[in-house]
Coordinates of C-alpha atoms in Angstrom, one line a residue:
M1 CA -76.3 -24.5 61.5
R2 CA -75.2 -22.6 58.4
V3 CA -76.4 -21.4 55.0
E4 CA -73.9 -21.6 52.1
L5 CA -74.3 -19.6 48.9
D6 CA -72.2 -21.5 46.2
E7 CA -71.7 -19.2 43.2
L8 CA -75.4 -18.2 43.5
L9 CA -76.8 -16.7 40.3
F10 CA -80.3 -15.5 39.5
A11 CA -81.3 -13.7 36.3
R12 CA -84.6 -12.2 35.4
G13 CA -84.9 -9.7 32.5
T14 CA -82.1 -7.1 32.9
F15 CA -81.5 -7.9 36.5
T16 CA -78.8 -10.3 37.6
L17 CA -78.0 -11.3 41.2
R18 CA -74.7 -13.0 42.2
G19 CA -73.3 -14.0 45.5
S20 CA -71.2 -16.5 47.5
G21 CA -70.5 -16.9 51.2
T22 CA -71.6 -18.5 54.4
F23 CA -74.2 -17.4 56.9
D24 CA -73.2 -18.9 60.3
E25 CA -75.2 -18.8 63.5
G26 CA -75.8 -15.3 64.7
V27 CA -77.3 -12.0 63.4
H28 CA -76.4 -10.9 59.9
L29 CA -77.2 -7.6 58.3
V30 CA -77.5 -7.4 54.5
S31 CA -77.6 -3.7 53.7
G32 CA -78.0 -1.9 50.4
P33 CA -80.2 0.6 48.6
V34 CA -83.7 0.0 47.5
G35 CA -83.7 -2.1 44.3
S36 CA -80.3 -3.6 44.9
G37 CA -81.6 -7.2 45.2
K38 CA -82.0 -7.7 49.0
S39 CA -85.6 -9.1 48.8
T40 CA -84.7 -11.3 45.9
L41 CA -81.8 -12.8 47.9
A42 CA -84.2 -13.4 50.8
L43 CA -86.6 -15.4 48.6
L44 CA -83.7 -17.4 47.1
I45 CA -82.4 -18.4 50.5
A46 CA -85.9 -19.3 51.6
G47 CA -86.3 -21.5 48.6
L48 CA -89.2 -19.4 47.2
L49 CA -87.2 -18.6 44.1
R50 CA -85.1 -21.1 42.1
P51 CA -81.6 -20.0 41.2
T52 CA -80.5 -19.7 37.6
G53 CA -77.2 -21.1 38.6
G54 CA -75.2 -22.1 41.6
A55 CA -76.9 -23.3 44.8
V56 CA -78.2 -22.4 48.3
R57 CA -77.2 -25.1 50.8
R58 CA -78.7 -25.2 54.3
H59 CA -77.0 -27.4 56.9
G60 CA -78.5 -28.4 60.2
I61 CA -81.6 -26.2 59.7
S62 CA -85.0 -27.8 60.3
S63 CA -87.2 -24.7 60.3
V64 CA -87.2 -21.6 58.1
Q65 CA -89.2 -18.4 58.3
V66 CA -89.1 -15.4 56.0
L67 CA -91.0 -12.3 56.9
L68 CA -91.8 -10.2 53.8
Q69 CA -91.7 -6.4 53.8
F70 CA -95.4 -6.0 53.5
P71 CA -97.2 -7.6 56.5
E72 CA -100.5 -7.9 54.6
Y73 CA -99.0 -10.9 52.7
H74 CA -98.9 -13.0 55.9
I75 CA -102.4 -12.5 57.2
T76 CA -104.6 -15.7 57.1
S77 CA -107.1 -15.1 59.9
S78 CA -110.1 -12.8 60.5
T79 CA -109.0 -11.6 64.0
V80 CA -105.8 -10.5 65.5
A81 CA -105.9 -13.3 68.1
G82 CA -106.7 -15.8 65.4
E83 CA -103.7 -14.6 63.4
A84 CA -101.4 -15.1 66.4
A85 CA -102.8 -18.5 67.1
S86 CA -102.3 -19.5 63.4
W87 CA -98.5 -19.2 64.0
G88 CA -98.8 -21.7 66.9
L89 CA -98.4 -19.0 69.5
D90 CA -100.2 -17.9 72.7
P91 CA -102.3 -14.9 71.5
D92 CA -102.2 -13.1 74.8
E93 CA -98.4 -13.2 74.8
V94 CA -98.1 -12.0 71.2
L95 CA -100.6 -9.1 71.8
A96 CA -98.6 -8.0 74.9
R97 CA -95.3 -8.0 73.1
A98 CA -96.8 -6.3 70.0
D99 CA -98.4 -3.6 72.1
L100 CA -101.9 -4.7 70.9
V101 CA -103.6 -5.6 74.1
G102 CA -107.4 -5.1 73.8
R103 CA -107.3 -5.7 70.0
A104 CA -107.7 -9.5 70.0
D105 CA -111.1 -9.5 68.2
D106 CA -110.2 -6.8 65.7
D107 CA -109.9 -7.6 62.0
P108 CA -106.1 -7.5 61.2
F109 CA -106.8 -5.4 58.1
R110 CA -108.3 -2.7 60.3
L111 CA -105.0 -2.2 62.0
S112 CA -102.6 0.5 60.9
R113 CA -99.7 -0.6 58.8
G114 CA -97.4 -0.1 61.8
E115 CA -99.6 -2.2 64.1
L116 CA -99.9 -5.0 61.5
K117 CA -96.1 -4.9 61.1
R118 CA -95.6 -5.2 64.9
L119 CA -98.0 -8.2 64.9
T120 CA -96.3 -10.2 62.2
L121 CA -92.8 -9.3 63.5
C122 CA -93.7 -10.6 66.9
C123 CA -95.1 -13.8 65.5
A124 CA -92.1 -14.5 63.3
I125 CA -89.5 -13.8 66.0
M126 CA -91.5 -15.6 68.7
Q127 CA -91.8 -18.7 66.5
D128 CA -88.0 -18.9 66.9
P129 CA -87.1 -20.8 63.7
D130 CA -83.6 -22.1 63.0
L131 CA -83.3 -19.7 60.1
L132 CA -85.2 -16.3 60.4
M133 CA -85.1 -13.8 57.5
L134 CA -86.6 -10.4 58.0
D135 CA -87.1 -8.3 54.8
E136 CA -87.1 -4.5 55.8
P137 CA -88.4 -5.3 59.3
F138 CA -88.2 -1.6 60.4
S139 CA -90.3 -0.1 57.6
S140 CA -93.6 1.4 58.9
L141 CA -92.4 1.4 62.5
D142 CA -91.9 4.4 64.7
C143 CA -88.7 4.7 66.7
T144 CA -90.1 3.0 69.8
A145 CA -91.3 0.0 67.8
K146 CA -87.9 -0.2 66.0
Q147 CA -86.1 -0.3 69.3
R148 CA -88.4 -3.0 70.6
T149 CA -87.9 -5.0 67.4
C150 CA -84.1 -4.7 67.9
R151 CA -84.3 -6.1 71.4
M152 CA -86.4 -9.0 70.2
I153 CA -83.8 -9.8 67.5
E154 CA -81.0 -9.5 70.0
G155 CA -82.9 -11.9 72.3
R156 CA -82.6 -14.8 69.9
R157 CA -80.0 -17.0 71.5
E158 CA -79.7 -19.7 68.8
G159 CA -80.1 -20.0 65.0
I160 CA -79.4 -17.7 62.1
T161 CA -81.1 -14.3 61.7
I162 CA -80.6 -12.4 58.5
I163 CA -81.9 -8.8 58.3
F164 CA -82.3 -7.3 54.8
S165 CA -82.6 -3.6 55.3
H166 CA -81.6 -0.1 54.2
E167 CA -82.5 1.2 57.7
S168 CA -80.0 4.0 58.8
A169 CA -81.3 5.1 62.2
V170 CA -82.2 2.2 64.5
L171 CA -80.3 -1.1 64.2
P172 CA -79.6 -4.0 66.5
R173 CA -76.3 -5.5 67.4
V174 CA -75.1 -7.8 64.7
D175 CA -72.4 -10.4 64.2
A176 CA -71.6 -9.9 60.5
I177 CA -72.3 -7.3 57.8
W178 CA -73.0 -7.9 54.1
E179 CA -73.6 -5.4 51.3
M180 CA -75.8 -5.7 48.3
E181 CA -75.1 -3.4 45.4
N182 CA -76.6 -3.7 41.9
G183 CA -77.3 -7.4 42.5
T184 CA -73.9 -8.3 43.8
L185 CA -73.6 -9.6 47.4
T186 CA -70.3 -8.9 49.2
G187 CA -69.5 -10.2 52.6
L188 CA -67.6 -7.7 54.7
G189 CA -67.0 -10.1 57.6
G190 CA -67.5 -10.1 61.3
V191 CA -68.2 -7.1 63.5
P192 CA -66.3 -4.9 64.6
H193 CA -63.7 -5.4 61.9
A194 CA -66.2 -5.1 59.1
I195 CA -67.5 -1.7 60.2
P196 CA -64.8 0.5 58.6
R197 CA -65.4 -1.2 55.2
W198 CA -69.2 -0.7 55.3
R199 CA -70.0 1.7 52.5
H200 CA -73.7 1.9 53.5
A201 CA -73.0 2.6 57.2
P202 CA -75.6 4.9 58.9
P203 CA -74.5 8.6 59.2
Y204 CA -73.8 8.3 63.0
L205 CA -71.4 5.4 62.3
A206 CA -69.7 7.3 59.5
Y207 CA -69.3 10.3 61.7
A208 CA -67.7 8.2 64.5
L209 CA -65.3 6.6 62.1
N210 CA -64.3 9.9 60.6
E211 CA -63.6 11.2 64.1
G212 CA -61.2 8.3 64.6
A213 CA -63.5 6.2 66.9
R214 CA -63.8 2.5 66.5
P215 CA -67.4 1.3 67.5
E216 CA -67.7 -2.2 68.8
N217 CA -71.0 -2.7 67.0
I218 CA -73.4 -0.8 64.8
R219 CA -76.0 0.7 67.1
L220 CA -76.2 4.4 67.8
Q221 CA -75.2 3.6 71.4
D222 CA -72.0 1.9 70.2
A223 CA -71.0 5.0 68.1
R224 CA -71.6 7.2 71.1
E225 CA -69.6 5.0 73.4
A226 CA -66.7 4.9 70.9
L227 CA -66.7 8.7 70.6
C228 CA -66.7 9.1 74.4
R229 CA -63.6 6.8 74.7
I230 CA -61.5 8.9 72.3
R231 CA -62.6 12.1 74.0
D232 CA -61.9 11.1 77.6

């Protein structure tokens, strides 16, 4: 499975997005500031926007899921259990993993933004598509929920996962890093070799690199372990 961006071009008004590269199987992080074009890229890869030029080519992919930043956009049922079932999933399992046990009969729109985000994240990840795209999956979540989401992402054994995020505190292990800046997508390559070139690296990673450490991945735990190695 892979997704190829072939001289991808998208223009709307004064905004222009450009990018080329290949997303192979594994977890990819597309980082960059708000407004840099991450969400637009997700919609282009999902086929929900049509490129102005170039192409998005998907190979060996039979199922695609894109989870938008705002969970309200995904709700189609009048109850939490009904929403889980609408994804073709076992409601009891979804509610347990989303920490929403006892809320099966609640109206999804009566949940807090964080609770609703947990629900849609669990549904999207548990559906286990070949290509899973998560737009700002950590927004509206507390630290515990972010960590739980990271574990679920890391638990995907097959397929392509692309995270579009400016998160700088809690991140999962990834296989490759990309940067989006002013509409231009740049592939930094595989981890760990891409980490020193990552301009949008979280502060804890930047600190570790400045101290001469070489983290094996991008989690806080990886930065701590790398610092311990150079200080032993």
